[in-house]
Coordinates of C-alpha atoms in Angstrom, one line a residue:
X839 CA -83.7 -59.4 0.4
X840 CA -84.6 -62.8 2.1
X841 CA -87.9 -63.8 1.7
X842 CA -89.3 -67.1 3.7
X843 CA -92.3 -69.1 3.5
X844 CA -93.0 -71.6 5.2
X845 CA -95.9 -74.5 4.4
X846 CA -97.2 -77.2 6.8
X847 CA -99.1 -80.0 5.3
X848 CA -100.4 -83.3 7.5
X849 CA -101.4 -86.7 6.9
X850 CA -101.3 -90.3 8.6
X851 CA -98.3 -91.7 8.1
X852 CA -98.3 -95.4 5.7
X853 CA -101.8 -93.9 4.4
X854 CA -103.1 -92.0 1.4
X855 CA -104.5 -88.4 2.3
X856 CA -108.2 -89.3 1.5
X857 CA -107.7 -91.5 4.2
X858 CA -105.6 -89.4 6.8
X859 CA -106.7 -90.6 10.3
X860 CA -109.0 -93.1 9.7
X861 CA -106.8 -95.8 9.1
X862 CA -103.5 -97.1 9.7
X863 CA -101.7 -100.1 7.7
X864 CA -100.7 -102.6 10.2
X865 CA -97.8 -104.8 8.7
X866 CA -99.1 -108.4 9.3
X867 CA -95.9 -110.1 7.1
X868 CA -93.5 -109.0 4.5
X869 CA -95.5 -109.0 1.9
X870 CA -99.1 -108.0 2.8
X871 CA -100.6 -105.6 5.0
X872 CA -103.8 -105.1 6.9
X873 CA -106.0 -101.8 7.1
X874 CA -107.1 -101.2 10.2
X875 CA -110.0 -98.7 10.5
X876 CA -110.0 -96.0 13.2
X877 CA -113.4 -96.1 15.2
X878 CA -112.7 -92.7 16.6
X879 CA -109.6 -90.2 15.4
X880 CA -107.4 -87.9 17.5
X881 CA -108.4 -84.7 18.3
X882 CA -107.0 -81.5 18.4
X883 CA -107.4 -79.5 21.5
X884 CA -110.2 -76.4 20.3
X885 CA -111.6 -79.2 17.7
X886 CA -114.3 -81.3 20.2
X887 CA -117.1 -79.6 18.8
X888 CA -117.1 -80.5 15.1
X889 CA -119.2 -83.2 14.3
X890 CA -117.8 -85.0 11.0
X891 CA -114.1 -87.1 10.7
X892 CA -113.7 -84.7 7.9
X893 CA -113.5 -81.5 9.6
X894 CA -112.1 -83.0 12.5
X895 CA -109.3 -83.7 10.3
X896 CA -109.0 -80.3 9.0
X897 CA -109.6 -78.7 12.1
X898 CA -106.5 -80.7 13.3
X899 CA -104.4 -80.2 10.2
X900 CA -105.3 -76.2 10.0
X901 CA -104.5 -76.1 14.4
X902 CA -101.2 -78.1 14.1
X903 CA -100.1 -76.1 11.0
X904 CA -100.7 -72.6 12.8
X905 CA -98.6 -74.0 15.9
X906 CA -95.3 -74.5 13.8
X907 CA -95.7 -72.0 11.7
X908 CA -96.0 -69.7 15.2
X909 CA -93.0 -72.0 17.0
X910 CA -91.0 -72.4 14.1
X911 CA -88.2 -69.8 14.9
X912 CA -87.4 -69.5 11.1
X913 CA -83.9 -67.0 12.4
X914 CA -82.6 -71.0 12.5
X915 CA -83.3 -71.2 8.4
X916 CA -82.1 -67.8 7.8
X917 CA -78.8 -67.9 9.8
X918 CA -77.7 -70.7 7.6
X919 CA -77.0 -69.0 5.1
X920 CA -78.1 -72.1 2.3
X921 CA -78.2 -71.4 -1.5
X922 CA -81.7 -69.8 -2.4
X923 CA -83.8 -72.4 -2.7
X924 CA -86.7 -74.8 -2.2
X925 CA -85.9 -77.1 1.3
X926 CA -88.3 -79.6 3.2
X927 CA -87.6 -80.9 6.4
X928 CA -89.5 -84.0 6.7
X929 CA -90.5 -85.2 10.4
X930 CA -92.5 -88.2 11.9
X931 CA -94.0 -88.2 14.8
X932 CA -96.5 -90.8 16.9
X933 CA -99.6 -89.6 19.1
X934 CA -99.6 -92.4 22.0
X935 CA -102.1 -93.7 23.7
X936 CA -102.8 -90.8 26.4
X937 CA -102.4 -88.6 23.5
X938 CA -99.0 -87.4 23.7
X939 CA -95.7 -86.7 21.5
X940 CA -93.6 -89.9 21.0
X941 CA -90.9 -90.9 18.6
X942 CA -90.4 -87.4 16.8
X943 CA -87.5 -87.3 13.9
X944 CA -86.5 -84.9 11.3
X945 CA -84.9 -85.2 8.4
X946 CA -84.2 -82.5 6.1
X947 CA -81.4 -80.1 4.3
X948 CA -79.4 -79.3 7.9
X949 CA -79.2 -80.8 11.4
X950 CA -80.3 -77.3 13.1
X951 CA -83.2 -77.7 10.6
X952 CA -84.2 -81.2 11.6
X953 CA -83.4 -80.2 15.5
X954 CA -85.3 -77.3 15.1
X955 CA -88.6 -78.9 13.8
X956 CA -88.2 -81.9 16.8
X957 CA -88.4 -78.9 19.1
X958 CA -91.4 -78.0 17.9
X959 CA -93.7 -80.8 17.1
X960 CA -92.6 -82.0 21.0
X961 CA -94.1 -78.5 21.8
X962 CA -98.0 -80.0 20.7
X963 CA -100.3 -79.9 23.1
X964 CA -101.9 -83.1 24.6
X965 CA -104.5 -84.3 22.1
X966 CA -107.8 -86.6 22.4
X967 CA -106.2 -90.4 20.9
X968 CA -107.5 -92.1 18.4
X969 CA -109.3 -95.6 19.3
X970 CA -110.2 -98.7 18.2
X971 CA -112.8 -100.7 19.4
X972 CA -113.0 -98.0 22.4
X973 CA -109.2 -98.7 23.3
X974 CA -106.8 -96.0 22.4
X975 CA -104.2 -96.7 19.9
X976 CA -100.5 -95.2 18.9
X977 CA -100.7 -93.5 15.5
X978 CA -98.2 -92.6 13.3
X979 CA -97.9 -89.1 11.4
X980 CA -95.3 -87.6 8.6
X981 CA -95.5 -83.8 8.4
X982 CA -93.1 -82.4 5.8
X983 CA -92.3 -78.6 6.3
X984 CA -91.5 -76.5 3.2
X985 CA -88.9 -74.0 3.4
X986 CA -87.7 -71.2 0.8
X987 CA -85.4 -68.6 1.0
X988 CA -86.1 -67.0 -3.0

């Protein structure tokens, strides 16, 4: 019997998860970098009423984890037919400016699998972007997607 499950974790991309979404490491040479503090983060459609960056954060991790793990169309996993296993397909993604899906790429154990989780992270809806200084700024995210077929 195949049995699937399949785990969605976020976080901002170049940062540490205590500091998902409120910063992002801006490359100034080779060898340093400058942090560069969010004044306001994204936000999730359904998430505009909490009040803190920390449950705005969940909120936005729990409401983009329940959207692929309803889009996901796991026949995609199951029809190839891997070794039973452990698999994660990794993507990253960037929110732009008017709060859109840019720049989404997979990587993982199998093209479908990586074509398959584009498909859906280009599915998000529009979101609130994150700004700086009031302006609204591109920010990066990695989302890897667990996968097992035990």
């Amino acid at each position: 019997m195949l049995k699937t499950l399949v785990f969605f974790t976020c976080f901002l991309f170049f940062t540490s998860l205590s500091n998902a979404q409120d910063s992002i490491t801006k490359p100034e040479s080779e060898n340093e970098s400058e942090i560069i503090v969010l004044d306001e983060i994204p936000i999730y459609p359904g998430c505009e009423r909490k009040r803190s960056n920390k449950k705005l954060k969940k909120c936005m991790s729990d409401k983009i984890s329940k959207f692929i793990t309803k889009n996901y169309n796991l026949d995609v996993f199951k029809s190839l037919d891997l070794p039973a296993s452990d698999y994660t397909v990794y993507i990253i993604f960037k929110l732009d400016k008017e709060g859109e899906i840019i720049e989404a790429k997979a990587r993982g154990p199998h093209p479908k699998l990586e074509k398959e989780a584009v498909r859906v992270i280009n599915g998000l809806p529009k979101m609130t972007p994150g700004k700086i200084k009031g302006k609204p700024v591109i920010i990066p995210y990695s989302i890897p997607v667990y996968l097992s077929n035990r």
